[in-house]
Coordinates of C-alpha atoms in Angstrom, one line a residue:
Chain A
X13 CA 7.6 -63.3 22.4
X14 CA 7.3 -60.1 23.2
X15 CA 8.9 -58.7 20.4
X16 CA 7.2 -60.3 18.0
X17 CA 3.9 -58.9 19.6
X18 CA 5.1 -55.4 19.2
X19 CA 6.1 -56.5 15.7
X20 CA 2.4 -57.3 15.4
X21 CA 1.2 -54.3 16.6
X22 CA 3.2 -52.5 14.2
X23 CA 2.0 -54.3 11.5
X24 CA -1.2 -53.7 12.4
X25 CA -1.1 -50.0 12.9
X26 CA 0.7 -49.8 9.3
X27 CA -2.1 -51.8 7.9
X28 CA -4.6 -49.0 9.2
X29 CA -2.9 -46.5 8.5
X30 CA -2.5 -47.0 4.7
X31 CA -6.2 -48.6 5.0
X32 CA -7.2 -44.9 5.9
X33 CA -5.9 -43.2 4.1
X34 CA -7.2 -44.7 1.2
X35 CA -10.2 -44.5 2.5
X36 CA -9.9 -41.0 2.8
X37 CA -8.7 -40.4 -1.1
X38 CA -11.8 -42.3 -1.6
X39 CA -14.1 -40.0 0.3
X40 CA -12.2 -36.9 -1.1
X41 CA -13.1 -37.9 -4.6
X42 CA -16.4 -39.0 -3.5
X43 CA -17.0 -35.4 -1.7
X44 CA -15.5 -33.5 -4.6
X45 CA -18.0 -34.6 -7.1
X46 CA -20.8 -33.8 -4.6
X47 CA -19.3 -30.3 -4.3
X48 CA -19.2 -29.6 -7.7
X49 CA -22.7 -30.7 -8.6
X50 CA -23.3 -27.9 -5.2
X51 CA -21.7 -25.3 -6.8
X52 CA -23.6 -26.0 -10.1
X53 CA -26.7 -25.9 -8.4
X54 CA -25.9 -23.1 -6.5
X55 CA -24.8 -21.2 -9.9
X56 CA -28.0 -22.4 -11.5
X57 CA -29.8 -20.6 -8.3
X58 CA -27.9 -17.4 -8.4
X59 CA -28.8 -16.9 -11.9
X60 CA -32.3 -17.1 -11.4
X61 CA -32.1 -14.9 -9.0
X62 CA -30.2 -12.4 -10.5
X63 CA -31.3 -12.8 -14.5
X64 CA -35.2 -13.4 -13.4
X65 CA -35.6 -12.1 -10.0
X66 CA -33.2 -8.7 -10.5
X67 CA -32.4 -9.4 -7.0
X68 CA -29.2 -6.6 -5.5
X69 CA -26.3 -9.5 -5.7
X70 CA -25.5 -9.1 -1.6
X71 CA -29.6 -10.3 -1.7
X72 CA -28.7 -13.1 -4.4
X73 CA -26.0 -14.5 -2.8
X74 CA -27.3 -14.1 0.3
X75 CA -30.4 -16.4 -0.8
X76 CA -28.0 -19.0 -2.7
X77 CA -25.8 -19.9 0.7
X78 CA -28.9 -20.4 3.0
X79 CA -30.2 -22.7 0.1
X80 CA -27.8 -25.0 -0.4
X81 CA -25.7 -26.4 2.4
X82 CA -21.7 -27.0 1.9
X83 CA -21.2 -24.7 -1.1
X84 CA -23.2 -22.1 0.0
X85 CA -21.1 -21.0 2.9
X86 CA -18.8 -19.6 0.3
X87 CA -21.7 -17.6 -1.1
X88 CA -22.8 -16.7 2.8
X89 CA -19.3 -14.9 3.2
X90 CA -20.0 -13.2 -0.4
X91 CA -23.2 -11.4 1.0
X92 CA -21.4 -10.8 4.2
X93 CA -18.5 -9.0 2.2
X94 CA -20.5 -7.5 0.0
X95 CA -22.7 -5.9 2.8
X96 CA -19.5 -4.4 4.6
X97 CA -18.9 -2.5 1.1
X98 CA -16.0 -4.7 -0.2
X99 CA -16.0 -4.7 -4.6
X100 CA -18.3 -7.6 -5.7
X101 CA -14.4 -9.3 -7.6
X102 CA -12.4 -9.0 -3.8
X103 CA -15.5 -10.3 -2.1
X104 CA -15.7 -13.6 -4.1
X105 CA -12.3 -14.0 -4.8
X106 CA -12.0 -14.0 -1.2
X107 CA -14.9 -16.1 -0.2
X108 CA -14.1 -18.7 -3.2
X109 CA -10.1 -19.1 -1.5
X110 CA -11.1 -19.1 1.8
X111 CA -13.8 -22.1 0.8
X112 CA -11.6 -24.1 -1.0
X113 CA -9.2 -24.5 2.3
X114 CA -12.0 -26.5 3.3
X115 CA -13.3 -28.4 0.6
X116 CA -12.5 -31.1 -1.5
X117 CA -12.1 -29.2 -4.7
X118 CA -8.7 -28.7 -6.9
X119 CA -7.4 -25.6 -7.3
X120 CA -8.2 -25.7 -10.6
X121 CA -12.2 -26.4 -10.0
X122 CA -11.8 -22.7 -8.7
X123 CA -10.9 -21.4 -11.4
X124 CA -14.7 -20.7 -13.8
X125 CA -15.2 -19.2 -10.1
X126 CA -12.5 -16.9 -9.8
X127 CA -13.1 -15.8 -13.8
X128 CA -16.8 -15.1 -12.5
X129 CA -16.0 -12.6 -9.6
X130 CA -14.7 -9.4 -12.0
X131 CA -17.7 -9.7 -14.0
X132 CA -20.7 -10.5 -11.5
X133 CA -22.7 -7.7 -10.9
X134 CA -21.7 -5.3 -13.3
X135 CA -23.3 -5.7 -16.4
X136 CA -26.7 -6.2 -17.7
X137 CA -28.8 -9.2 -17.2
X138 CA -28.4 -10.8 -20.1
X139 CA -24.2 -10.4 -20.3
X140 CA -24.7 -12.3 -16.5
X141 CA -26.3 -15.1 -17.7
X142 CA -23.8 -15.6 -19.8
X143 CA -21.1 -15.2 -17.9
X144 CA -23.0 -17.8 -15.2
X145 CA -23.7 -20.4 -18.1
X146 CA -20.4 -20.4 -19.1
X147 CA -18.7 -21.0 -15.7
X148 CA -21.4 -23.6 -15.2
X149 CA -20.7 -25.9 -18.4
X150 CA -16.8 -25.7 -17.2
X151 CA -17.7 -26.8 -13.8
X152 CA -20.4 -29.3 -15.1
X153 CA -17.0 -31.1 -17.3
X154 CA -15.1 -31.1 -14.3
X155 CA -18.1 -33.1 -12.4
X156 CA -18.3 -35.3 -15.7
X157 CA -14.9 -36.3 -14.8
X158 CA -14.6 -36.7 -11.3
X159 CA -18.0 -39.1 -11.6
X160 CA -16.5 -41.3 -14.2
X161 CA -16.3 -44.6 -12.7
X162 CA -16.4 -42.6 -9.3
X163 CA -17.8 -46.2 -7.8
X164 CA -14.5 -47.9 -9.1
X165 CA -12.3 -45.9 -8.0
X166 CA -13.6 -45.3 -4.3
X167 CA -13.5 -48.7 -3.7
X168 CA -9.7 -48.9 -6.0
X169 CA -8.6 -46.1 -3.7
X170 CA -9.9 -48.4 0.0
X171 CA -8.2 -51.5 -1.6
X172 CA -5.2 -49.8 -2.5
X173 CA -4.6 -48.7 1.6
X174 CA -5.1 -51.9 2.4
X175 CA -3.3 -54.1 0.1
X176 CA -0.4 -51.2 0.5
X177 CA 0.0 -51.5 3.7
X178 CA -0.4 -54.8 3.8
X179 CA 2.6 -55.1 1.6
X180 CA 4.6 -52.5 3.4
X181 CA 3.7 -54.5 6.5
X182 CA 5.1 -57.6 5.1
X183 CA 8.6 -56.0 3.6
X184 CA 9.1 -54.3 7.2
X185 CA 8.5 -57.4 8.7
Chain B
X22 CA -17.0 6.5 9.4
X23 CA -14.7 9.7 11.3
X24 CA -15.3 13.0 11.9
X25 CA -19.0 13.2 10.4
X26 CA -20.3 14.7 13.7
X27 CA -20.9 18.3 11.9
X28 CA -22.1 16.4 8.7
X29 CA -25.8 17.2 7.5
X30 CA -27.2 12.8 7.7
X31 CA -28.1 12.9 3.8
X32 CA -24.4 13.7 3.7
X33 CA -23.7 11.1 5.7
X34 CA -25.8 8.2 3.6
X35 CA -23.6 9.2 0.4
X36 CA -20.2 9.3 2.0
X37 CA -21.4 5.5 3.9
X38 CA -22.0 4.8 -0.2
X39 CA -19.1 5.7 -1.9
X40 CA -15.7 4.0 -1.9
X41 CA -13.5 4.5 0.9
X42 CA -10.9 6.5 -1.4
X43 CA -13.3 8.9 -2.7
X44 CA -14.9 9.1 0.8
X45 CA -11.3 10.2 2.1
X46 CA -11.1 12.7 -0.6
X47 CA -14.6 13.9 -0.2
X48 CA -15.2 14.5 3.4
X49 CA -12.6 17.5 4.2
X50 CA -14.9 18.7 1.3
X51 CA -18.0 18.3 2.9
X52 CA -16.8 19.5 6.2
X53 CA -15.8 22.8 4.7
X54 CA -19.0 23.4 2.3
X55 CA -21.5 22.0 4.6
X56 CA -25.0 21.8 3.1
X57 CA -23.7 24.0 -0.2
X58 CA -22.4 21.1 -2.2
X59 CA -24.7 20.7 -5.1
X60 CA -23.2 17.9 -7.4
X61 CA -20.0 16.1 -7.4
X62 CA -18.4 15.4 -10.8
X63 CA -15.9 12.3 -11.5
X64 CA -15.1 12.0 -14.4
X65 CA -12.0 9.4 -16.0
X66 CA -9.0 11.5 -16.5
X67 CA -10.7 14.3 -15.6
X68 CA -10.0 16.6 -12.1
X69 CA -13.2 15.8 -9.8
X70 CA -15.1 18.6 -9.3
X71 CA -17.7 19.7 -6.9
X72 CA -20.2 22.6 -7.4
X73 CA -21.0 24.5 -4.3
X74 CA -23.9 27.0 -4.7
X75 CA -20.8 29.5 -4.1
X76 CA -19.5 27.7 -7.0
X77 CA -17.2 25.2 -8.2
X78 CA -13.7 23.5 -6.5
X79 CA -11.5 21.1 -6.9
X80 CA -10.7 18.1 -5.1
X81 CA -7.0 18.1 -3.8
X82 CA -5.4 15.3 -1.3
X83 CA -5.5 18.2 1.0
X84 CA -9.1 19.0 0.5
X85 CA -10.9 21.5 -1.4
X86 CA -8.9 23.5 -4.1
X87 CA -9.5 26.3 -6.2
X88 CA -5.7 25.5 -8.2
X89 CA -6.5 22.8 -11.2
X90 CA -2.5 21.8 -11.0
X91 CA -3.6 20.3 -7.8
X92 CA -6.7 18.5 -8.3
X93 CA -7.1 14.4 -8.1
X94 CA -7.3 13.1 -11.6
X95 CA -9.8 10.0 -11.3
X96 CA -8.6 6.9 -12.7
X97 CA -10.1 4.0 -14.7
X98 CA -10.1 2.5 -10.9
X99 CA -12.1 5.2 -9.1
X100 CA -14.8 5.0 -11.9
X101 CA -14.9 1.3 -12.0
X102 CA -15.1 1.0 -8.1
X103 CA -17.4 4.1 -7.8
X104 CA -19.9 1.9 -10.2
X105 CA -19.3 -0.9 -8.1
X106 CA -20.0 1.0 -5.0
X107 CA -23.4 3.3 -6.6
X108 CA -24.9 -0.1 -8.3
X109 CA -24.1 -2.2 -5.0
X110 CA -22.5 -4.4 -7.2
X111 CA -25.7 -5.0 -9.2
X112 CA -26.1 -3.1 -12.6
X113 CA -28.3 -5.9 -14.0
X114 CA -30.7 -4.8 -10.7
X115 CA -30.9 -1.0 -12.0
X116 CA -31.3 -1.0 -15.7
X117 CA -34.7 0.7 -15.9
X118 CA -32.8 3.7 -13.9
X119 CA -30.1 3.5 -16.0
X120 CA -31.8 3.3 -19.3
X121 CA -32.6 6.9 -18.0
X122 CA -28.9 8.0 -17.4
X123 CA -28.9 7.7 -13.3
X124 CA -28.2 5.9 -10.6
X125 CA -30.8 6.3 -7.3
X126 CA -28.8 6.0 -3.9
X127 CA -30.2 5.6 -0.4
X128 CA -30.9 9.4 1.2
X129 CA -32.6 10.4 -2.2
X130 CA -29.6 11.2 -3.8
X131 CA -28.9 10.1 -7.4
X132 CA -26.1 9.4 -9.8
X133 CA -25.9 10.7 -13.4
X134 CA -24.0 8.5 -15.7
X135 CA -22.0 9.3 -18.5
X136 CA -20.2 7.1 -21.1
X137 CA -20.8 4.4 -23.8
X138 CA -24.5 4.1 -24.4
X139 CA -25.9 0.9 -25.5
X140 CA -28.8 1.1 -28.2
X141 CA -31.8 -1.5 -29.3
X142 CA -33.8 -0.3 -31.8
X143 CA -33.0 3.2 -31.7
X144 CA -33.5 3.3 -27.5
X145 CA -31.2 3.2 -25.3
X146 CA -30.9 0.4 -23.4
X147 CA -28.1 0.7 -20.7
X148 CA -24.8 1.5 -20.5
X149 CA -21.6 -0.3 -22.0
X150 CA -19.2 1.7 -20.6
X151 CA -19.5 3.8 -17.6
X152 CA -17.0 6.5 -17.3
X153 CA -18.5 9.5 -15.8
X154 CA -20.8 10.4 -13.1
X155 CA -22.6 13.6 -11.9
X156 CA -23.5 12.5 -8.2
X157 CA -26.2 15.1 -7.2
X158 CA -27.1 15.7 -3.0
X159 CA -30.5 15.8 -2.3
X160 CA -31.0 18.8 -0.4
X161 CA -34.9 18.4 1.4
X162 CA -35.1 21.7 2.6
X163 CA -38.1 22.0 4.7
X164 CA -40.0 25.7 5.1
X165 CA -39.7 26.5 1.1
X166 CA -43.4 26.6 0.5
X167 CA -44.1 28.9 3.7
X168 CA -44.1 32.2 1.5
X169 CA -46.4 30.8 -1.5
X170 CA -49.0 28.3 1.1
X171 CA -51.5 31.7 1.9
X172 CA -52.1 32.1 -1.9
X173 CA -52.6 28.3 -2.4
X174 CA -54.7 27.2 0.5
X175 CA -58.7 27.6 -0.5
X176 CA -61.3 29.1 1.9
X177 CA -62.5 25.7 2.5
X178 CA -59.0 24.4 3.8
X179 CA -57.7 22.3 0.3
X180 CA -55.3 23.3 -2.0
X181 CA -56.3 25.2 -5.6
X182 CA -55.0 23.3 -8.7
X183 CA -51.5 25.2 -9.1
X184 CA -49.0 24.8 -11.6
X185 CA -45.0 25.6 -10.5
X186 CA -43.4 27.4 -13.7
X187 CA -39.7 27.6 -13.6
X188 CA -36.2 27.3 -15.2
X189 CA -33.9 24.4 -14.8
X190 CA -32.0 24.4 -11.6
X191 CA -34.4 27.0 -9.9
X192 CA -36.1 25.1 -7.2
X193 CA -39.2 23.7 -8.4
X194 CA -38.2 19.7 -7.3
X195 CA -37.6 21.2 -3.8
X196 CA -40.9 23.5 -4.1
X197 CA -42.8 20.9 -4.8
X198 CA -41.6 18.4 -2.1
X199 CA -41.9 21.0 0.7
X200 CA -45.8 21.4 -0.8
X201 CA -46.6 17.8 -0.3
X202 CA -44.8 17.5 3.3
X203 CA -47.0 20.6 4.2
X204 CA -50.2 19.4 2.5
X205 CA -49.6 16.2 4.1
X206 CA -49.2 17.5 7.6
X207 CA -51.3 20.4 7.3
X208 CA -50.9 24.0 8.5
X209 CA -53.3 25.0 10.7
X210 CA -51.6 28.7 10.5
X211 CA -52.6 29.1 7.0
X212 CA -55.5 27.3 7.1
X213 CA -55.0 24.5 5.4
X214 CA -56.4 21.1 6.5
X215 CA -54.0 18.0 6.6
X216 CA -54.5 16.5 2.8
X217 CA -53.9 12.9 1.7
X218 CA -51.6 13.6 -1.0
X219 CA -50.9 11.2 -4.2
X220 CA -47.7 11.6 -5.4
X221 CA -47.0 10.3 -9.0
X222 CA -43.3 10.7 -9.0
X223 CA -42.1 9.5 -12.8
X224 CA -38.5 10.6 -11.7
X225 CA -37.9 9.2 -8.5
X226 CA -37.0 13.2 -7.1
X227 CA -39.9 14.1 -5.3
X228 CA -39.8 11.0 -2.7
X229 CA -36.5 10.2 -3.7
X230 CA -37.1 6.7 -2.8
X231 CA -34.5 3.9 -2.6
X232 CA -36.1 0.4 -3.5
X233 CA -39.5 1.5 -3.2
X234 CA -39.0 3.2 0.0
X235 CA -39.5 7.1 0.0
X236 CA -36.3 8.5 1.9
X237 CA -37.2 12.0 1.7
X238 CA -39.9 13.3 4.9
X239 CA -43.4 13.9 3.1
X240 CA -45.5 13.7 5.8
X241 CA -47.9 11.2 7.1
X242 CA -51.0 11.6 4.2
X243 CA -48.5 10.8 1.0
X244 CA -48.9 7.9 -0.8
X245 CA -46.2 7.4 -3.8
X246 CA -46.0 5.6 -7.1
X247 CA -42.3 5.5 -7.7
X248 CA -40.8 5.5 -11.2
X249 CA -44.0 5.1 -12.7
X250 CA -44.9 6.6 -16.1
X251 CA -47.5 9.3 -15.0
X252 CA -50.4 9.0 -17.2
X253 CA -51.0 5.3 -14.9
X254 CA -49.9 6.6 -11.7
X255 CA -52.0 9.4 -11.8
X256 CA -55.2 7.2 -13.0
X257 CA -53.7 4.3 -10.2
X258 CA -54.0 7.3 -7.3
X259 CA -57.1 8.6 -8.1
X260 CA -59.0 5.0 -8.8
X261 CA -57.4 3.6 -5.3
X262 CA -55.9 6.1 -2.8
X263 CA -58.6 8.4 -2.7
X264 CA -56.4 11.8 -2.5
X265 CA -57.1 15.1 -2.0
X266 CA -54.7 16.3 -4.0
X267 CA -52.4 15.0 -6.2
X268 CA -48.9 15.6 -7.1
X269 CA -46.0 15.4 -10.0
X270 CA -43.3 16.8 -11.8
X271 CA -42.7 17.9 -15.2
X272 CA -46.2 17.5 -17.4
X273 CA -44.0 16.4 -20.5
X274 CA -46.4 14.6 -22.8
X275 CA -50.5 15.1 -23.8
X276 CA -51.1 11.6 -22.5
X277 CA -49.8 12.7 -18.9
X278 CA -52.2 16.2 -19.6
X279 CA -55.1 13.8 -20.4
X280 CA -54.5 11.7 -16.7
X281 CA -54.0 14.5 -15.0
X282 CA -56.8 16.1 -16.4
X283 CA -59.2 12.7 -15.8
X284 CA -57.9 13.3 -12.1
X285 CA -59.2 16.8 -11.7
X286 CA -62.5 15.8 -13.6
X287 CA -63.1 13.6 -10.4
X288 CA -62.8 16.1 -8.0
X289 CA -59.0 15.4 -6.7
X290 CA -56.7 19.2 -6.7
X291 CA -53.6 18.9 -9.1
X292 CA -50.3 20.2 -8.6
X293 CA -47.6 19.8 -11.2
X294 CA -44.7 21.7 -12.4
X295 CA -43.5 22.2 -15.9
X296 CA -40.3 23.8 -17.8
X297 CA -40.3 27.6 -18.2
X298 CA -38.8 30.9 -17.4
X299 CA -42.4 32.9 -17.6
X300 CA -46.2 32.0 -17.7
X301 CA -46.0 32.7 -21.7
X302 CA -43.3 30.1 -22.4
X303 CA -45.7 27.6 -20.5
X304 CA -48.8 28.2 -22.6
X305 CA -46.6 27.8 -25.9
X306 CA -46.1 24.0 -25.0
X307 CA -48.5 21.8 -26.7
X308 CA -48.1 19.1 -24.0
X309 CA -49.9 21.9 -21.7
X310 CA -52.3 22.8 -23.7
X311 CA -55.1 20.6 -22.9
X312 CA -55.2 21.6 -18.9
X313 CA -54.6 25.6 -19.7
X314 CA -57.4 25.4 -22.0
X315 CA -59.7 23.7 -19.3
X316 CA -58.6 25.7 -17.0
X317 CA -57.3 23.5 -14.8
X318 CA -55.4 26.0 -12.7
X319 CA -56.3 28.5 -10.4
X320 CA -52.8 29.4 -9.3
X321 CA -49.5 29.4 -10.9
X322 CA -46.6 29.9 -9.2
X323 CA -43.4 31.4 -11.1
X324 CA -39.7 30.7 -9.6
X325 CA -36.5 31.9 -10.6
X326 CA -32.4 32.0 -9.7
X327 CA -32.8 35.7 -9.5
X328 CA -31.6 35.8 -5.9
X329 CA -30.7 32.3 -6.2
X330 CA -32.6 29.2 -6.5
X331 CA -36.1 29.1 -5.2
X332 CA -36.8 32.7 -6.1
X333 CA -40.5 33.2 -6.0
X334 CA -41.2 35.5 -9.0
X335 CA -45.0 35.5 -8.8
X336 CA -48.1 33.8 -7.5
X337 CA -50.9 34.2 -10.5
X338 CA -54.8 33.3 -9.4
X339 CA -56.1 32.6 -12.9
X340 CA -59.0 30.1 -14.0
X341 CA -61.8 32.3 -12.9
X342 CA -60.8 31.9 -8.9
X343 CA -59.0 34.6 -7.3

């Protein structure tokens, strides 16, 4: 009797467990797609203010992170890097790493980001907006991507824990 | 930043400015040359140089050098973090300066650029490639206009019209800044009433401001138009600060004659400067022409490098007042 309680128990906390953590694959796609369409926005911002507004890029960056929330605390430790005299490239190389240790994105979402930092700043306003345009329409097919059938596959990712470790639960039993 | 304590604080802005290397490599510099450095030239592959007014030295790792075989070569990396650091990261921010050649720095100090020029129509219109740069200290010496005020200040307490004649590198910038702190503050000992001052400063030297903020001391009566082309700063002073006098450099063009006549036609005191070893070479320049004929002057002052810069040659009353 009271083994097969324990059993029980164990089949429950296997079921959880693999319920979860489908759950949170789900909410890691979910939160990726909203991060991207962040930084988008945020890159859409920063141009403005630096093709239009020929604001200093410590200002510009500065202005982007209180902005938006999430993807601008990346930006935010730009300014601050920036401000203590680091190179604009080391600055938000540095800020783009240490954000995406705490965000959903791939590596490889990074990347438009990381081609950005040796060029920002140093060029002529026209050459940036380029350079901003172009790291935007390779972020903007990565959000294409991650939203297709983004619904499906939250709720494909949740059933999947749970019929998992319902199955698991079942062969250990 | 160490050891700055003897350092003059204009010295100290541009070292905060530059790159950590460079600022490693430049202070033992500084701290032997004091307020003599002039200009500091880095050039890719090319020994940096910096000229003293006791003349020019090399930069070693071990500080100033007069031996070339042990100068610092600076690399493609110095210049590109030197732009970095002199554009705050931010060259799309400066172009108007740069369209000019320079680079303006907090303290007054500016950068001239060298390299790959960018054209549009037959103007230049930036850089492509920076690879040089001619960083020259602003130097606001204070007390330079002491031995020429007597002969400028008028018996009712104003300034005459006067006109600073003088070669390149001879002092007239600094003449003409010390005039304006002094006319601004005024100088009881000579006479002269305290003077609200409009300063129309094309080049960004006289105030030497750093986004819109003059960083060079002139006085509590100035009111600037920075970077400005003359001919509307002077007309902009005159229809809305009400000055006493008004100031700016090099009278290049007839259109800047014509403003800065229209601005001693309504009752304002000009002082200018212009490009020219002797009163003579002055009056040959057609841009001139139209405020020598009307007399515009009363006083010219002439400078030299004689006995170094800021020589004053002569003070000339002419235009009837003497």
């Amino acid at each position: 009797m009271r083994g097969s309680g324990v059993k029980l128990l164990g089949a429950l906390l296997v079921i959880g467990g693999a319920a979860a953590l489908g759950h949170l694959e789900a909410v890691r796609r979910e939160k990726r797609a909203r991060e991207l369409a962040a930084v988008i926005t945020a890159l859409e911002l920063l141009e403005s203010h630096v093709v239009y507004g020929q604001v200093l890029l410590a200002d510009a960056l500065r202005r982007v992170g209180e902005a938006q929330p999430g993807a601008g605390w990346a930006f935010l430790r730009a300014a601050e890097r920036l401000e203590e005299g680091w190179p604009a490239s080391r600055a938000l190389r540095e800020s783009f790493s240490a954000w995406a240790a705490r965000s959903a994105l791939l590596e490889s979402d990074l990347a438009p980001l990381v081609h950005l930092a040796p060029v920002l700043g140093l060029s002529e306003g026209g050459d940036q907006a380029r350079h901003l345009r172009w790291a935007r329409s390779q972020l903007e097919v990565k959000l294409a991507g991650a939203r297709q059938r983004l619904p499906e596959v939250a709720r494909l990712c949740r059933a999947l824990g749970v019929c998992g470790g319902l199955i698991l639960a079942l062969l250990l039993y | 930043m160490e050891k700055t304590m003897s350092l003059h604080p204009l010295q100290i802005l541009l070292l905060e400015k530059i790159p950590p290397r460079l600022r490693h490599l430049l202070l033992p510099v500084f701290e032997a040359a004091g307020d003599r450095v002039q200009e500091i030239r880095i050039c890719q592959d090319k020994p940096i140089l910096v000229q003293t007014a006791a003349g020019e030295l090399y930069v070693s790792p071990a500080g100033p050098t007069d031996r070339l075989e042990e100068a610092v070569i600076a690399d493609a990396g110095t210049v590109k973090e030197l732009l970095d650091a002199v554009t705050s990261s931010s060259v799309y921010a400066l172009q108007d300066a740069m369209k000019e050649g320079y680079v303006p720095l907090p303290g007054g100090h500016r950068v001239g650029l060298c390299g790959e020029a960018r054209t549009e129509g037959g103007r230049v219109a930036g850089f492509r490639h920076v690879t040089g740069f001619n960083i020259r200290l602003n130097r606001d010496l204070s007390g330079v206009a002491r031995p020429v005020l007597r002969r400028l200040v008028r018996p009712d307490g104003g300034i005459w019209s006067t006109l600073v004649v003088s070669p390149p590198g001879a002092g007239k910038t600094t003449l003409l800044r010390d005039l304006i702190r002094t006319l601004s503050r005024g100088a009881p000992e000579y006479g002269l009433k305290p003077q609200r001052v409009g300063v129309a400063d094309e080049r960004g030297e006289l105030a030497g401001a750093f986004r819109g903020v003059a960083q060079n001391d002139l006085g509590p009566r100035a009111d600037v138009i920075d970077r400005c082309p003359k001919r509307f700063a002077l007309a902009m002073l005159v229809r809305t600060m009400s000055p006493d006098v008004v100031v700016t450099d090099e009278i290049g063009h007839p259109e800047d004659a014509e403003a800065a006549l229209d601005a001693v036609t309504a009752g304002v005191a000009l002082v200018c400067s212009a490009h020219g070893a002797t009163l003579a070479d002055v009056k040959r320049r057609p841009s001139l022409r139209p405020l020598l004929e009307h007399e515009v002057f009363q006083r010219v002052v002439v400078l030299s490098k004689r006995e170094g810069p800021g020589t004053v040659e002569r003070v000339v009353p002419c235009g009837g007042a003497a």
